[in-house]
C-alpha positions as protocol buffer text, in pm:
chain_id: "A"
residue {
  index: 1
  type: MET
  ca { x: 747 y: 1653 z: -1711 }
}
residue {
  index: 2
  type: PRO
  ca { x: 630 y: 1843 z: -1398 }
}
residue {
  index: 3
  type: LEU
  ca { x: 526 y: 1594 z: -1132 }
}
residue {
  index: 4
  type: GLN
  ca { x: 321 y: 1642 z: -819 }
}
residue {
  index: 5
  type: ILE
  ca { x: 368 y: 1418 z: -518 }
}
residue {
  index: 6
  type: ARG
  ca { x: 84 y: 1377 z: -272 }
}
residue {
  index: 7
  type: ALA
  ca { x: -25 y: 1152 z: 11 }
}
residue {
  index: 8
  type: ALA
  ca { x: -242 y: 868 z: -107 }
}
residue {
  index: 9
  type: THR
  ca { x: -605 y: 852 z: 4 }
}
residue {
  index: 10
  type: LEU
  ca { x: -865 y: 579 z: 17 }
}
residue {
  index: 11
  type: ALA
  ca { x: -971 y: 691 z: -332 }
}
residue {
  index: 12
  type: ASP
  ca { x: -633 y: 554 z: -452 }
}
residue {
  index: 13
  type: VAL
  ca { x: -682 y: 202 z: -317 }
}
residue {
  index: 14
  type: SER
  ca { x: -771 y: 45 z: -653 }
}
residue {
  index: 15
  type: ASP
  ca { x: -460 y: 197 z: -816 }
}
residue {
  index: 16
  type: LEU
  ca { x: -239 y: 94 z: -522 }
}
residue {
  index: 17
  type: VAL
  ca { x: -370 y: -262 z: -540 }
}
residue {
  index: 18
  type: ALA
  ca { x: -321 y: -280 z: -917 }
}
residue {
  index: 19
  type: TRP
  ca { x: 29 y: -133 z: -898 }
}
residue {
  index: 20
  type: ASN
  ca { x: 134 y: -370 z: -619 }
}
residue {
  index: 21
  type: ALA
  ca { x: 9 y: -666 z: -819 }
}
residue {
  index: 22
  type: ALA
  ca { x: 192 y: -543 z: -1129 }
}
residue {
  index: 23
  type: MET
  ca { x: 513 y: -484 z: -934 }
}
residue {
  index: 24
  type: ALA
  ca { x: 503 y: -833 z: -780 }
}
residue {
  index: 25
  type: TRP
  ca { x: 458 y: -987 z: -1122 }
}
residue {
  index: 26
  type: GLU
  ca { x: 725 y: -775 z: -1294 }
}
residue {
  index: 27
  type: THR
  ca { x: 991 y: -819 z: -1028 }
}
residue {
  index: 28
  type: GLU
  ca { x: 926 y: -1165 z: -885 }
}
residue {
  index: 29
  type: HIS
  ca { x: 674 y: -1332 z: -1117 }
}
residue {
  index: 30
  type: LYS
  ca { x: 442 y: -1364 z: -819 }
}
residue {
  index: 31
  type: ARG
  ca { x: 67 y: -1345 z: -852 }
}
residue {
  index: 32
  type: LEU
  ca { x: -80 y: -1188 z: -540 }
}
residue {
  index: 33
  type: ASP
  ca { x: -425 y: -1268 z: -412 }
}
residue {
  index: 34
  type: PRO
  ca { x: -628 y: -954 z: -494 }
}
residue {
  index: 35
  type: ALA
  ca { x: -851 y: -974 z: -185 }
}
residue {
  index: 36
  type: THR
  ca { x: -555 y: -1016 z: 52 }
}
residue {
  index: 37
  type: LEU
  ca { x: -366 y: -740 z: -124 }
}
residue {
  index: 38
  type: GLU
  ca { x: -659 y: -499 z: -97 }
}
residue {
  index: 39
  type: ARG
  ca { x: -696 y: -573 z: 275 }
}
residue {
  index: 40
  type: GLY
  ca { x: -322 y: -513 z: 314 }
}
residue {
  index: 41
  type: VAL
  ca { x: -334 y: -180 z: 135 }
}
residue {
  index: 42
  type: ARG
  ca { x: -638 y: -70 z: 333 }
}
residue {
  index: 43
  type: GLY
  ca { x: -460 y: -177 z: 651 }
}
residue {
  index: 44
  type: VAL
  ca { x: -210 y: 105 z: 603 }
}
residue {
  index: 45
  type: PHE
  ca { x: -492 y: 361 z: 601 }
}
residue {
  index: 46
  type: GLU
  ca { x: -666 y: 194 z: 897 }
}
residue {
  index: 47
  type: GLN
  ca { x: -357 y: 210 z: 1119 }
}
residue {
  index: 48
  type: PRO
  ca { x: -127 y: 501 z: 1033 }
}
residue {
  index: 49
  type: ARG
  ca { x: 147 y: 362 z: 1258 }
}
residue {
  index: 50
  type: ARG
  ca { x: 205 y: 111 z: 977 }
}
residue {
  index: 51
  type: GLY
  ca { x: 315 y: 382 z: 735 }
}
residue {
  index: 52
  type: PHE
  ca { x: 180 y: 579 z: 442 }
}
residue {
  index: 53
  type: TYR
  ca { x: 163 y: 578 z: 64 }
}
residue {
  index: 54
  type: LEU
  ca { x: 271 y: 857 z: -168 }
}
residue {
  index: 55
  type: VAL
  ca { x: 142 y: 897 z: -523 }
}
residue {
  index: 56
  type: ALA
  ca { x: 313 y: 1068 z: -816 }
}
residue {
  index: 57
  type: GLU
  ca { x: 84 y: 1253 z: -1058 }
}
residue {
  index: 58
  type: HIS
  ca { x: 119 y: 1436 z: -1386 }
}
residue {
  index: 59
  type: ASP
  ca { x: -165 y: 1663 z: -1497 }
}
residue {
  index: 60
  type: GLY
  ca { x: -391 y: 1500 z: -1238 }
}
residue {
  index: 61
  type: ALA
  ca { x: -324 y: 1146 z: -1360 }
}
residue {
  index: 62
  type: ALA
  ca { x: -173 y: 909 z: -1104 }
}
residue {
  index: 63
  type: LEU
  ca { x: 128 y: 728 z: -1247 }
}
residue {
  index: 64
  type: GLY
  ca { x: 313 y: 566 z: -958 }
}
residue {
  index: 65
  type: CYS
  ca { x: 347 y: 516 z: -587 }
}
residue {
  index: 66
  type: LEU
  ca { x: 551 y: 394 z: -297 }
}
residue {
  index: 67
  type: LEU
  ca { x: 485 y: 287 z: 60 }
}
residue {
  index: 68
  type: VAL
  ca { x: 684 y: 404 z: 362 }
}
residue {
  index: 69
  type: THR
  ca { x: 696 y: 186 z: 675 }
}
residue {
  index: 70
  type: TYR
  ca { x: 891 y: 235 z: 995 }
}
residue {
  index: 71
  type: GLU
  ca { x: 1159 y: 32 z: 1173 }
}
residue {
  index: 72
  type: TRP
  ca { x: 1277 y: 134 z: 1519 }
}
residue {
  index: 73
  type: SER
  ca { x: 1656 y: 120 z: 1564 }
}
residue {
  index: 74
  type: ASP
  ca { x: 1766 y: 85 z: 1924 }
}
residue {
  index: 75
  type: TRP
  ca { x: 2127 y: 131 z: 1807 }
}
residue {
  index: 76
  type: ARG
  ca { x: 2046 y: 476 z: 1672 }
}
residue {
  index: 77
  type: ASN
  ca { x: 1751 y: 567 z: 1894 }
}
residue {
  index: 78
  type: GLY
  ca { x: 1536 y: 653 z: 1596 }
}
residue {
  index: 79
  type: ASP
  ca { x: 1329 y: 525 z: 1307 }
}
residue {
  index: 80
  type: PHE
  ca { x: 1450 y: 408 z: 971 }
}
residue {
  index: 81
  type: TRP
  ca { x: 1196 y: 477 z: 701 }
}
residue {
  index: 82
  type: TRP
  ca { x: 1162 y: 180 z: 466 }
}
residue {
  index: 83
  type: ILE
  ca { x: 1062 y: 250 z: 107 }
}
residue {
  index: 84
  type: GLN
  ca { x: 851 y: -36 z: -23 }
}
residue {
  index: 85
  type: SER
  ca { x: 597 y: -123 z: -290 }
}
residue {
  index: 86
  type: VAL
  ca { x: 756 y: 108 z: -545 }
}
residue {
  index: 87
  type: TYR
  ca { x: 577 y: 115 z: -879 }
}
residue {
  index: 88
  type: VAL
  ca { x: 577 y: 354 z: -1172 }
}
residue {
  index: 89
  type: ALA
  ca { x: 358 y: 287 z: -1474 }
}
residue {
  index: 90
  type: PRO
  ca { x: 573 y: 173 z: -1771 }
}
residue {
  index: 91
  type: ALA
  ca { x: 489 y: 479 z: -1983 }
}
residue {
  index: 92
  type: ALA
  ca { x: 609 y: 708 z: -1703 }
}
residue {
  index: 93
  type: ARG
  ca { x: 940 y: 539 z: -1629 }
}
residue {
  index: 94
  type: ARG
  ca { x: 1276 y: 709 z: -1667 }
}
residue {
  index: 95
  type: VAL
  ca { x: 1124 y: 1058 z: -1647 }
}
residue {
  index: 96
  type: GLY
  ca { x: 1185 y: 1127 z: -1278 }
}
residue {
  index: 97
  type: ALA
  ca { x: 874 y: 986 z: -1106 }
}
residue {
  index: 98
  type: PHE
  ca { x: 1068 y: 776 z: -858 }
}
residue {
  index: 99
  type: ARG
  ca { x: 1323 y: 1055 z: -809 }
}
residue {
  index: 100
  type: ALA
  ca { x: 1037 y: 1291 z: -714 }
}
residue {
  index: 101
  type: LEU
  ca { x: 879 y: 1034 z: -482 }
}
residue {
  index: 102
  type: TYR
  ca { x: 1216 y: 967 z: -318 }
}
residue {
  index: 103
  type: ALA
  ca { x: 1284 y: 1338 z: -269 }
}
residue {
  index: 104
  type: GLU
  ca { x: 948 y: 1376 z: -94 }
}
residue {
  index: 105
  type: VAL
  ca { x: 1022 y: 1080 z: 133 }
}
residue {
  index: 106
  type: ALA
  ca { x: 1367 y: 1216 z: 216 }
}
residue {
  index: 107
  type: GLN
  ca { x: 1224 y: 1558 z: 301 }
}
residue {
  index: 108
  type: ARG
  ca { x: 948 y: 1412 z: 520 }
}
residue {
  index: 109
  type: ALA
  ca { x: 1191 y: 1173 z: 691 }
}
residue {
  index: 110
  type: ALA
  ca { x: 1436 y: 1451 z: 772 }
}
residue {
  index: 111
  type: ALA
  ca { x: 1156 y: 1670 z: 908 }
}
residue {
  index: 112
  type: ALA
  ca { x: 1035 y: 1381 z: 1127 }
}
residue {
  index: 113
  type: GLY
  ca { x: 1384 y: 1311 z: 1265 }
}
residue {
  index: 114
  type: ALA
  ca { x: 1426 y: 971 z: 1099 }
}
residue {
  index: 115
  type: VAL
  ca { x: 1777 y: 827 z: 1117 }
}
residue {
  index: 116
  type: GLY
  ca { x: 1786 y: 697 z: 760 }
}
residue {
  index: 117
  type: LEU
  ca { x: 1611 y: 555 z: 458 }
}
residue {
  index: 118
  type: ARG
  ca { x: 1621 y: 192 z: 355 }
}
residue {
  index: 119
  type: LEU
  ca { x: 1476 y: -27 z: 86 }
}
residue {
  index: 120
  type: TYR
  ca { x: 1528 y: -371 z: -55 }
}
residue {
  index: 121
  type: VAL
  ca { x: 1556 y: -465 z: -419 }
}
residue {
  index: 122
  type: GLU
  ca { x: 1561 y: -790 z: -613 }
}
residue {
  index: 123
  type: THR
  ca { x: 1918 y: -906 z: -669 }
}
residue {
  index: 124
  type: GLU
  ca { x: 1865 y: -923 z: -1048 }
}
residue {
  index: 125
  type: ASN
  ca { x: 1698 y: -583 z: -1081 }
}
residue {
  index: 126
  type: GLN
  ca { x: 2002 y: -394 z: -1208 }
}
residue {
  index: 127
  type: ARG
  ca { x: 1800 y: -99 z: -1338 }
}
residue {
  index: 128
  type: ALA
  ca { x: 1646 y: -31 z: -997 }
}
residue {
  index: 129
  type: GLN
  ca { x: 1982 y: -74 z: -824 }
}
residue {
  index: 130
  type: ALA
  ca { x: 2140 y: 181 z: -1058 }
}
residue {
  index: 131
  type: THR
  ca { x: 1852 y: 421 z: -987 }
}
residue {
  index: 132
  type: TYR
  ca { x: 1896 y: 390 z: -610 }
}
residue {
  index: 133
  type: GLU
  ca { x: 2273 y: 432 z: -632 }
}
residue {
  index: 134
  type: GLY
  ca { x: 2221 y: 736 z: -855 }
}
residue {
  index: 135
  type: LEU
  ca { x: 2021 y: 893 z: -573 }
}
residue {
  index: 136
  type: GLY
  ca { x: 2312 y: 845 z: -333 }
}
residue {
  index: 137
  type: MET
  ca { x: 2188 y: 529 z: -163 }
}
residue {
  index: 138
  type: GLN
  ca { x: 2454 y: 273 z: -78 }
}
residue {
  index: 139
  type: ARG
  ca { x: 2432 y: -103 z: -92 }
}
residue {
  index: 140
  type: CYS
  ca { x: 2434 y: -253 z: 258 }
}
residue {
  index: 141
  type: HIS
  ca { x: 2626 y: -554 z: 374 }
}
residue {
  index: 142
  type: TYR
  ca { x: 2316 y: -732 z: 509 }
}
residue {
  index: 143
  type: PHE
  ca { x: 2136 y: -1027 z: 356 }
}
residue {
  index: 144
  type: MET
  ca { x: 1763 y: -1054 z: 407 }
}
residue {
  index: 145
  type: TYR
  ca { x: 1611 y: -1372 z: 551 }
}
residue {
  index: 146
  type: GLU
  ca { x: 1246 y: -1463 z: 581 }
}
residue {
  index: 147
  type: ALA
  ca { x: 1048 y: -1725 z: 772 }
}
residue {
  index: 148
  type: PRO
  ca { x: 687 y: -1752 z: 656 }
}
residue {
  index: 149
  type: LEU
  ca { x: 446 y: -1803 z: 941 }
}
residue {
  index: 150
  type: ALA
  ca { x: 85 y: -1917 z: 943 }
}
residue {
  index: 151
  type: LYS
  ca { x: -144 y: -1730 z: 710 }
}
residue {
  index: 152
  type: PRO
  ca { x: -294 y: -1422 z: 876 }
}
residue {
  index: 153
  type: VAL
  ca { x: -656 y: -1446 z: 971 }
}
residue {
  index: 154
  type: SER
  ca { x: -880 y: -1274 z: 717 }
}
């Protein structure tokens, strides 16, 4: 299946919101607030320093996406590119959509001088872990911790 990868635009917001909601439910059984999620997606377009979305298409039909955000590493004097909000429509899975999205990210990151790519994955999501390892990514020795703060102002 020939895939095209392109930068997302504001015309993709409804798909990006729907895919993020679906991903949160599938991976964590979390229901996201649609209004907050839409503001969050739009926030990426409003402030490009936050990152960018890529969309995978086949014959002009959008079938998946990911978000790239940046993390400065003082140890390496460069940015890590974080791959987040990965979603591929169920009918398009296992046909190379994520592989194509990942290849595009890797190419853009190398061209921009990034020092590496990172992502996080649910500990029980064995299929995703196998996919990432199959692309040459290695499991890190870090655990992730989180401290929720006050709700952001709407």
